[in-house]
Amino acid sequence: MEHEDYPEDFEQFITRFTTEQDCYDYILSLRWPQGFVCPRCNSERSWKTKRSLLVCSECGHQASITAGTIFQGTRKPLRLWFHVMWWMMSQKTGASAKNLQHTMGFRRYETAWTWLHKLRRAMIRSGRDRLKETVEVDETFIGGVEKDAKGRKTETKTLMVIAVEVEEKKLGRIRFRIIPDASAESLIPFIKENITPDSVVITDGWLGYAPLKKENYEHIVQNISQSKDNGSELLPHVHLVVSLIKRWLMGTHQGAVSQKHLADYLDEYAFRFNRRLSTHRGKLFYRLMQQAVSTEPTSRQEIVS
Ligand SMILES: [Zn+2]
């Protein structure tokens, strides 16, 4: 069993990370929980330079503690990054760039925006365990706002598929994917990648789900024509989550999420949602940190384009 080492509350957090060295040590312990092993000669003996380098005692190979993490090449103190991550995880309704800029006193809005996107990229890796037992699946359009060539804002709709685990009529974990269309070619791979075989999959009568009967699932079709209920009562859990996401996009982000970045925001939403019952703030911070140290850095350029 992995030992989970994290500050449980803000007091422990500020006591633990008082210097840059504290932050480097923490990253080191998360990246190499069994201790550093030289990638060149496999030696387990190394020493640490004053800051961010590990030097192999056998062959002299140097490894940067932050290379290959989202912190690679940052000119800002790691303590600031840690603070922002703690802050981001303690925002119950999610974090917006405007909010972050204001809270941390960043001079430029772009800095706050880029940081949040780098952190959202780290959330993508989250929760590779597939959903199980009973899962509702449906596809829906979700709004985004785009600027057209003349700089006017126009609303555009993006299609996404959503899966919601149902545990004794309560919401379990969720997964999303933005899809080009509602064909079986878009829907079935999403289901196979996100739901454990032998689970019960509940959908509406759309033909795109029909091939599910050839797969290893128990497929339950809720048919609109067979009941007087409208769509939201056929798949109530999916529809509840969709309305929560829409409210979040309109509230925290004031509807200003572009289609291009919608997937990143949905990842953040799923990350938070799937951990909403965690008792400690610190645990969310820990999960985000674990992923941040195993996520290749993305430049602002890559995020924007
Ligand atoms: Zn070596």
mmCIF file of C-alpha atoms and ligand atoms in Angstrom:
data_model
loop_
_atom_site.group_PDB
_atom_site.id
_atom_site.type_symbol
_atom_site.label_atom_id
_atom_site.label_comp_id
_atom_site.label_asym_id
_atom_site.label_seq_id
_atom_site.Cartn_x
_atom_site.Cartn_y
_atom_site.Cartn_z
ATOM 1 C CA MET A 1 0.000 0.000 0.000
ATOM 2 C CA GLU A 2 1.323 3.358 -1.068
ATOM 3 C CA HIS A 3 2.005 5.821 1.694
ATOM 4 C CA GLU A 4 0.118 9.021 0.970
ATOM 5 C CA ASP A 5 2.091 11.921 2.294
ATOM 6 C CA TYR A 6 0.307 15.260 2.130
ATOM 7 C CA PRO A 7 -0.586 18.235 4.334
ATOM 8 C CA GLU A 8 -4.139 17.820 5.574
ATOM 9 C CA ASP A 9 -5.046 21.452 5.988
ATOM 10 C CA PHE A 10 -3.740 24.900 5.187
ATOM 11 C CA GLU A 11 -1.829 25.212 8.456
ATOM 12 C CA GLN A 12 0.097 22.028 7.720
ATOM 13 C CA PHE A 13 0.577 23.226 4.166
ATOM 14 C CA ILE A 14 2.263 26.514 5.065
ATOM 15 C CA THR A 15 4.386 24.853 7.743
ATOM 16 C CA ARG A 16 5.554 22.183 5.360
ATOM 17 C CA PHE A 17 6.482 24.312 2.346
ATOM 18 C CA THR A 18 8.435 27.240 3.680
ATOM 19 C CA THR A 19 11.390 27.108 1.267
ATOM 20 C CA GLU A 20 12.031 26.187 -2.354
ATOM 21 C CA GLN A 21 14.036 23.237 -1.064
ATOM 22 C CA ASP A 22 10.940 21.886 0.729
ATOM 23 C CA CYS A 23 9.094 21.935 -2.597
ATOM 24 C CA TYR A 24 11.940 20.208 -4.475
ATOM 25 C CA ASP A 25 12.087 17.533 -1.771
ATOM 26 C CA TYR A 26 8.368 16.930 -2.069
ATOM 27 C CA ILE A 27 8.497 16.593 -5.854
ATOM 28 C CA LEU A 28 11.473 14.252 -5.460
ATOM 29 C CA SER A 29 9.562 12.009 -3.077
ATOM 30 C CA LEU A 30 6.538 11.842 -5.382
ATOM 31 C CA ARG A 31 8.513 11.160 -8.553
ATOM 32 C CA TRP A 32 10.822 8.572 -7.038
ATOM 33 C CA PRO A 33 8.986 7.113 -4.025
ATOM 34 C CA GLN A 34 11.463 4.193 -3.952
ATOM 35 C CA GLY A 35 14.413 6.554 -4.275
ATOM 36 C CA PHE A 36 16.143 7.878 -7.377
ATOM 37 C CA VAL A 37 17.619 5.337 -9.771
ATOM 38 C CA CYS A 38 20.054 6.593 -12.395
ATOM 39 C CA PRO A 39 18.487 6.139 -15.850
ATOM 40 C CA ARG A 40 21.937 5.677 -17.367
ATOM 41 C CA CYS A 41 23.652 3.152 -15.075
ATOM 42 C CA ASN A 42 20.851 2.040 -12.718
ATOM 43 C CA SER A 43 22.841 3.090 -9.674
ATOM 44 C CA GLU A 44 20.754 3.899 -6.627
ATOM 45 C CA ARG A 45 23.373 6.180 -5.154
ATOM 46 C CA SER A 46 23.073 9.864 -5.881
ATOM 47 C CA TRP A 47 23.456 13.237 -4.271
ATOM 48 C CA LYS A 48 21.486 16.410 -4.524
ATOM 49 C CA THR A 49 22.943 19.723 -5.568
ATOM 50 C CA LYS A 50 21.838 22.776 -3.696
ATOM 51 C CA ARG A 51 18.633 23.054 -5.654
ATOM 52 C CA SER A 52 17.127 21.099 -8.408
ATOM 53 C CA LEU A 53 19.674 18.573 -9.644
ATOM 54 C CA LEU A 54 20.360 14.965 -8.755
ATOM 55 C CA VAL A 55 23.821 13.706 -9.577
ATOM 56 C CA CYS A 56 24.560 9.977 -9.930
ATOM 57 C CA SER A 57 27.426 8.980 -7.642
ATOM 58 C CA GLU A 58 28.581 6.253 -10.053
ATOM 59 C CA CYS A 59 28.562 7.853 -13.491
ATOM 60 C CA GLY A 60 27.971 11.526 -12.780
ATOM 61 C CA HIS A 61 24.724 11.658 -14.786
ATOM 62 C CA GLN A 62 22.656 14.699 -13.874
ATOM 63 C CA ALA A 63 18.868 14.650 -13.653
ATOM 64 C CA SER A 64 16.670 17.644 -13.032
ATOM 65 C CA ILE A 65 14.025 17.153 -10.372
ATOM 66 C CA THR A 66 11.480 19.168 -12.353
ATOM 67 C CA ALA A 67 12.289 18.072 -15.929
ATOM 68 C CA GLY A 68 9.302 16.290 -17.444
ATOM 69 C CA THR A 69 6.895 17.822 -14.934
ATOM 70 C CA ILE A 70 4.623 20.806 -15.419
ATOM 71 C CA PHE A 71 7.137 22.836 -13.375
ATOM 72 C CA GLN A 72 9.897 22.397 -15.939
ATOM 73 C CA GLY A 73 11.515 25.677 -16.914
ATOM 74 C CA THR A 74 9.286 27.850 -14.745
ATOM 75 C CA ARG A 75 10.751 31.178 -13.693
ATOM 76 C CA LYS A 76 8.359 31.485 -10.794
ATOM 77 C CA PRO A 77 9.045 30.049 -7.335
ATOM 78 C CA LEU A 78 7.767 26.528 -6.752
ATOM 79 C CA ARG A 79 6.202 27.790 -3.533
ATOM 80 C CA LEU A 80 3.961 30.017 -5.637
ATOM 81 C CA TRP A 81 2.992 27.054 -7.827
ATOM 82 C CA PHE A 82 2.208 24.987 -4.724
ATOM 83 C CA HIS A 83 0.130 27.812 -3.360
ATOM 84 C CA VAL A 84 -1.844 28.163 -6.558
ATOM 85 C CA MET A 85 -2.458 24.403 -6.623
ATOM 86 C CA TRP A 86 -3.678 24.427 -3.043
ATOM 87 C CA TRP A 87 -5.862 27.431 -3.794
ATOM 88 C CA MET A 88 -7.247 25.814 -6.961
ATOM 89 C CA MET A 89 -8.191 22.670 -5.060
ATOM 90 C CA SER A 90 -9.879 24.616 -2.292
ATOM 91 C CA GLN A 91 -12.206 26.482 -4.657
ATOM 92 C CA LYS A 92 -15.393 24.535 -4.338
ATOM 93 C CA THR A 93 -16.864 25.770 -7.567
ATOM 94 C CA GLY A 94 -13.647 25.748 -9.519
ATOM 95 C CA ALA A 95 -11.145 28.382 -10.406
ATOM 96 C CA SER A 96 -11.286 31.063 -13.059
ATOM 97 C CA ALA A 97 -8.289 32.940 -14.404
ATOM 98 C CA LYS A 98 -9.733 36.290 -13.372
ATOM 99 C CA ASN A 99 -10.182 35.004 -9.866
ATOM 100 C CA LEU A 100 -6.641 33.615 -9.726
ATOM 101 C CA GLN A 101 -5.140 36.815 -11.083
ATOM 102 C CA HIS A 102 -6.944 38.767 -8.394
ATOM 103 C CA THR A 103 -6.112 36.379 -5.545
ATOM 104 C CA MET A 104 -2.407 35.976 -6.324
ATOM 105 C CA GLY A 105 -1.893 39.489 -7.600
ATOM 106 C CA PHE A 106 -0.562 38.450 -11.018
ATOM 107 C CA ARG A 107 0.035 41.534 -13.114
ATOM 108 C CA ARG A 108 -1.109 39.841 -16.281
ATOM 109 C CA TYR A 109 -4.351 37.966 -16.885
ATOM 110 C CA GLU A 110 -2.501 35.773 -19.412
ATOM 111 C CA THR A 111 -0.201 34.430 -16.696
ATOM 112 C CA ALA A 112 -3.123 33.284 -14.573
ATOM 113 C CA TRP A 113 -4.868 31.815 -17.614
ATOM 114 C CA THR A 114 -1.773 29.851 -18.686
ATOM 115 C CA TRP A 115 -1.159 28.468 -15.201
ATOM 116 C CA LEU A 116 -4.705 27.213 -14.863
ATOM 117 C CA HIS A 117 -4.519 25.546 -18.253
ATOM 118 C CA LYS A 118 -1.224 23.845 -17.403
ATOM 119 C CA LEU A 119 -2.833 22.510 -14.266
ATOM 120 C CA ARG A 120 -5.951 21.378 -16.143
ATOM 121 C CA ARG A 121 -3.673 19.453 -18.503
ATOM 122 C CA ALA A 122 -2.363 17.643 -15.439
ATOM 123 C CA MET A 123 -5.915 16.641 -14.551
ATOM 124 C CA ILE A 124 -6.443 14.814 -17.838
ATOM 125 C CA ARG A 125 -4.572 11.779 -16.617
ATOM 126 C CA SER A 126 -6.906 11.483 -13.697
ATOM 127 C CA GLY A 127 -8.976 8.455 -12.914
ATOM 128 C CA ARG A 128 -8.021 5.863 -15.456
ATOM 129 C CA ASP A 129 -10.047 3.332 -13.462
ATOM 130 C CA ARG A 130 -13.124 2.621 -15.522
ATOM 131 C CA LEU A 131 -16.651 3.191 -14.253
ATOM 132 C CA LYS A 132 -18.488 0.079 -13.162
ATOM 133 C CA GLU A 133 -21.746 -1.669 -12.230
ATOM 134 C CA THR A 134 -24.541 0.652 -13.374
ATOM 135 C CA VAL A 135 -23.763 3.527 -15.734
ATOM 136 C CA GLU A 136 -26.039 5.927 -17.613
ATOM 137 C CA VAL A 137 -24.714 7.196 -20.940
ATOM 138 C CA ASP A 138 -26.104 9.958 -23.123
ATOM 139 C CA GLU A 139 -24.874 12.592 -25.536
ATOM 140 C CA THR A 140 -25.718 16.251 -25.345
ATOM 141 C CA PHE A 141 -24.832 19.617 -26.830
ATOM 142 C CA ILE A 142 -22.960 22.005 -24.642
ATOM 143 C CA GLY A 143 -22.468 25.675 -25.318
ATOM 144 C CA GLY A 144 -19.301 27.549 -25.934
ATOM 145 C CA VAL A 145 -18.621 31.102 -26.964
ATOM 146 C CA GLU A 146 -16.434 31.941 -29.950
ATOM 147 C CA LYS A 147 -15.289 35.196 -31.391
ATOM 148 C CA ASP A 148 -15.953 35.393 -35.093
ATOM 149 C CA ALA A 149 -13.737 37.185 -37.603
ATOM 150 C CA LYS A 150 -15.248 40.549 -36.703
ATOM 151 C CA GLY A 151 -14.686 39.995 -32.984
ATOM 152 C CA ARG A 152 -18.352 39.438 -32.243
ATOM 153 C CA LYS A 153 -19.173 36.719 -29.786
ATOM 154 C CA THR A 154 -21.223 33.913 -31.222
ATOM 155 C CA GLU A 155 -22.449 30.906 -29.376
ATOM 156 C CA THR A 156 -21.401 27.554 -30.720
ATOM 157 C CA LYS A 157 -22.485 24.158 -29.573
ATOM 158 C CA THR A 158 -20.251 21.192 -29.040
ATOM 159 C CA LEU A 159 -21.400 17.598 -28.840
ATOM 160 C CA MET A 160 -20.195 15.548 -25.906
ATOM 161 C CA VAL A 161 -20.896 12.103 -24.571
ATOM 162 C CA ILE A 162 -21.204 11.659 -20.854
ATOM 163 C CA ALA A 163 -21.188 8.605 -18.594
ATOM 164 C CA VAL A 164 -22.433 8.707 -15.006
ATOM 165 C CA GLU A 165 -22.054 5.890 -12.526
ATOM 166 C CA VAL A 166 -25.181 5.279 -10.470
ATOM 167 C CA GLU A 167 -24.662 3.939 -6.965
ATOM 168 C CA GLU A 168 -27.921 3.159 -5.172
ATOM 169 C CA LYS A 169 -29.644 5.979 -7.028
ATOM 170 C CA LYS A 170 -26.879 8.390 -6.078
ATOM 171 C CA LEU A 171 -24.298 9.894 -8.407
ATOM 172 C CA GLY A 172 -20.969 8.102 -8.601
ATOM 173 C CA ARG A 173 -18.081 9.062 -10.846
ATOM 174 C CA ILE A 174 -18.350 10.724 -14.244
ATOM 175 C CA ARG A 175 -16.514 10.744 -17.575
ATOM 176 C CA PHE A 176 -16.835 12.995 -20.619
ATOM 177 C CA ARG A 177 -15.577 13.138 -24.146
ATOM 178 C CA ILE A 178 -16.138 15.673 -26.882
ATOM 179 C CA ILE A 179 -17.191 13.786 -30.004
ATOM 180 C CA PRO A 180 -17.544 14.831 -33.668
ATOM 181 C CA ASP A 181 -20.955 13.169 -34.072
ATOM 182 C CA ALA A 182 -23.339 10.751 -32.366
ATOM 183 C CA SER A 183 -22.448 7.759 -34.512
ATOM 184 C CA ALA A 184 -21.651 4.340 -33.085
ATOM 185 C CA GLU A 185 -18.020 4.936 -34.142
ATOM 186 C CA SER A 186 -17.891 7.844 -31.697
ATOM 187 C CA LEU A 187 -19.987 6.389 -28.886
ATOM 188 C CA ILE A 188 -18.941 2.745 -28.582
ATOM 189 C CA PRO A 189 -15.164 3.346 -28.188
ATOM 190 C CA PHE A 190 -15.901 5.899 -25.450
ATOM 191 C CA ILE A 191 -18.014 3.329 -23.610
ATOM 192 C CA LYS A 192 -15.418 0.571 -23.972
ATOM 193 C CA GLU A 193 -12.614 2.802 -22.749
ATOM 194 C CA ASN A 194 -14.533 4.173 -19.786
ATOM 195 C CA ILE A 195 -16.829 1.410 -18.542
ATOM 196 C CA THR A 196 -15.785 -1.974 -17.169
ATOM 197 C CA PRO A 197 -17.128 -5.013 -19.089
ATOM 198 C CA ASP A 198 -20.125 -6.769 -17.508
ATOM 199 C CA SER A 199 -21.490 -3.448 -16.286
ATOM 200 C CA VAL A 200 -25.082 -2.400 -16.893
ATOM 201 C CA VAL A 201 -25.191 0.414 -19.442
ATOM 202 C CA ILE A 202 -28.384 2.459 -19.635
ATOM 203 C CA THR A 203 -29.016 4.603 -22.716
ATOM 204 C CA ASP A 204 -31.929 5.924 -24.706
ATOM 205 C CA GLY A 205 -33.079 4.218 -27.890
ATOM 206 C CA TRP A 206 -30.643 6.008 -30.209
ATOM 207 C CA LEU A 207 -29.252 3.696 -32.931
ATOM 208 C CA GLY A 208 -25.685 4.724 -32.149
ATOM 209 C CA TYR A 209 -25.877 2.579 -29.006
ATOM 210 C CA ALA A 210 -27.335 -0.483 -30.747
ATOM 211 C CA PRO A 211 -23.947 -2.240 -31.273
ATOM 212 C CA LEU A 212 -23.615 -2.429 -27.461
ATOM 213 C CA LYS A 213 -25.523 -5.696 -27.493
ATOM 214 C CA LYS A 214 -22.575 -7.293 -29.267
ATOM 215 C CA GLU A 215 -20.240 -6.098 -26.526
ATOM 216 C CA ASN A 216 -19.749 -7.399 -23.006
ATOM 217 C CA TYR A 217 -22.378 -5.234 -21.375
ATOM 218 C CA GLU A 218 -25.903 -5.603 -20.208
ATOM 219 C CA HIS A 219 -27.573 -2.915 -22.293
ATOM 220 C CA ILE A 220 -30.801 -1.407 -20.986
ATOM 221 C CA VAL A 221 -32.647 0.844 -23.407
ATOM 222 C CA GLN A 222 -34.968 3.478 -21.990
ATOM 223 C CA ASN A 223 -37.461 4.246 -24.667
ATOM 224 C CA ILE A 224 -39.173 7.600 -24.861
ATOM 225 C CA SER A 225 -42.022 6.209 -26.921
ATOM 226 C CA GLN A 226 -42.798 3.649 -24.214
ATOM 227 C CA SER A 227 -43.379 6.197 -21.496
ATOM 228 C CA LYS A 228 -44.862 9.613 -20.985
ATOM 229 C CA ASP A 229 -41.658 10.854 -19.407
ATOM 230 C CA ASN A 230 -39.466 13.325 -21.164
ATOM 231 C CA GLY A 231 -35.758 12.706 -21.743
ATOM 232 C CA SER A 232 -34.595 14.069 -18.426
ATOM 233 C CA GLU A 233 -36.604 11.490 -16.535
ATOM 234 C CA LEU A 234 -35.351 8.613 -18.637
ATOM 235 C CA LEU A 235 -31.720 9.255 -17.718
ATOM 236 C CA PRO A 236 -32.042 11.436 -14.626
ATOM 237 C CA HIS A 237 -28.449 11.118 -13.386
ATOM 238 C CA VAL A 238 -26.880 12.138 -16.690
ATOM 239 C CA HIS A 239 -29.256 15.054 -16.965
ATOM 240 C CA LEU A 240 -28.512 16.218 -13.446
ATOM 241 C CA VAL A 241 -24.765 16.245 -14.161
ATOM 242 C CA VAL A 242 -25.290 18.070 -17.459
ATOM 243 C CA SER A 243 -27.272 20.795 -15.719
ATOM 244 C CA LEU A 244 -24.552 21.122 -13.055
ATOM 245 C CA ILE A 245 -21.869 21.519 -15.722
ATOM 246 C CA LYS A 246 -23.890 24.109 -17.591
ATOM 247 C CA ARG A 247 -24.420 26.048 -14.394
ATOM 248 C CA TRP A 248 -20.682 25.846 -13.645
ATOM 249 C CA LEU A 249 -19.723 27.090 -17.097
ATOM 250 C CA MET A 250 -22.186 29.964 -16.837
ATOM 251 C CA GLY A 251 -21.358 30.756 -13.208
ATOM 252 C CA THR A 252 -17.659 30.373 -12.479
ATOM 253 C CA HIS A 253 -16.646 31.043 -16.059
ATOM 254 C CA GLN A 254 -19.533 33.323 -17.030
ATOM 255 C CA GLY A 255 -20.057 31.426 -20.251
ATOM 256 C CA ALA A 256 -16.692 32.594 -21.578
ATOM 257 C CA VAL A 257 -15.279 29.145 -22.316
ATOM 258 C CA SER A 258 -14.389 28.692 -25.969
ATOM 259 C CA GLN A 259 -15.104 25.501 -27.836
ATOM 260 C CA LYS A 260 -11.386 24.967 -28.334
ATOM 261 C CA HIS A 261 -10.715 24.761 -24.589
ATOM 262 C CA LEU A 262 -13.947 23.133 -23.487
ATOM 263 C CA ALA A 263 -12.298 19.704 -23.147
ATOM 264 C CA ASP A 264 -9.781 21.087 -20.618
ATOM 265 C CA TYR A 265 -12.560 22.593 -18.518
ATOM 266 C CA LEU A 266 -14.506 19.342 -18.615
ATOM 267 C CA ASP A 267 -11.398 17.531 -17.347
ATOM 268 C CA GLU A 268 -11.189 19.925 -14.432
ATOM 269 C CA TYR A 269 -14.865 19.423 -13.721
ATOM 270 C CA ALA A 270 -14.551 15.631 -13.758
ATOM 271 C CA PHE A 271 -11.421 15.748 -11.574
ATOM 272 C CA ARG A 272 -13.246 17.744 -8.914
ATOM 273 C CA PHE A 273 -16.536 15.917 -9.230
ATOM 274 C CA ASN A 274 -14.972 12.466 -8.897
ATOM 275 C CA ARG A 275 -13.236 13.565 -5.710
ATOM 276 C CA ARG A 276 -15.994 15.665 -4.243
ATOM 277 C CA LEU A 277 -16.409 13.354 -1.263
ATOM 278 C CA SER A 278 -12.746 13.462 -0.248
ATOM 279 C CA THR A 279 -12.565 14.483 3.377
ATOM 280 C CA HIS A 280 -9.302 16.369 3.164
ATOM 281 C CA ARG A 281 -8.526 19.316 0.896
ATOM 282 C CA GLY A 282 -4.980 18.050 1.140
ATOM 283 C CA LYS A 283 -5.893 14.856 -0.646
ATOM 284 C CA LEU A 284 -7.045 16.762 -3.722
ATOM 285 C CA PHE A 285 -3.820 18.739 -3.636
ATOM 286 C CA TYR A 286 -1.894 15.488 -3.375
ATOM 287 C CA ARG A 287 -3.663 13.910 -6.364
ATOM 288 C CA LEU A 288 -3.102 17.009 -8.469
ATOM 289 C CA MET A 289 0.537 17.123 -7.420
ATOM 290 C CA GLN A 290 1.038 13.440 -8.261
ATOM 291 C CA GLN A 291 -0.254 14.107 -11.748
ATOM 292 C CA ALA A 292 1.632 17.379 -12.130
ATOM 293 C CA VAL A 293 4.959 15.631 -11.566
ATOM 294 C CA SER A 294 4.176 12.990 -14.173
ATOM 295 C CA THR A 295 2.778 15.326 -16.835
ATOM 296 C CA GLU A 296 4.986 16.731 -19.570
ATOM 297 C CA PRO A 297 4.966 20.509 -19.560
ATOM 298 C CA THR A 298 2.840 22.314 -22.140
ATOM 299 C CA SER A 299 3.894 25.752 -23.274
ATOM 300 C CA ARG A 300 1.500 28.650 -23.513
ATOM 301 C CA GLN A 301 1.994 28.401 -27.273
ATOM 302 C CA GLU A 302 0.772 24.808 -27.334
ATOM 303 C CA ILE A 303 -2.212 25.592 -25.162
ATOM 304 C CA VAL A 304 -3.313 28.545 -27.259
ATOM 305 C CA SER A 305 -2.924 26.869 -30.647
HETATM 306 ZN ZN ZN B 1 24.565 6.741 -13.181
#
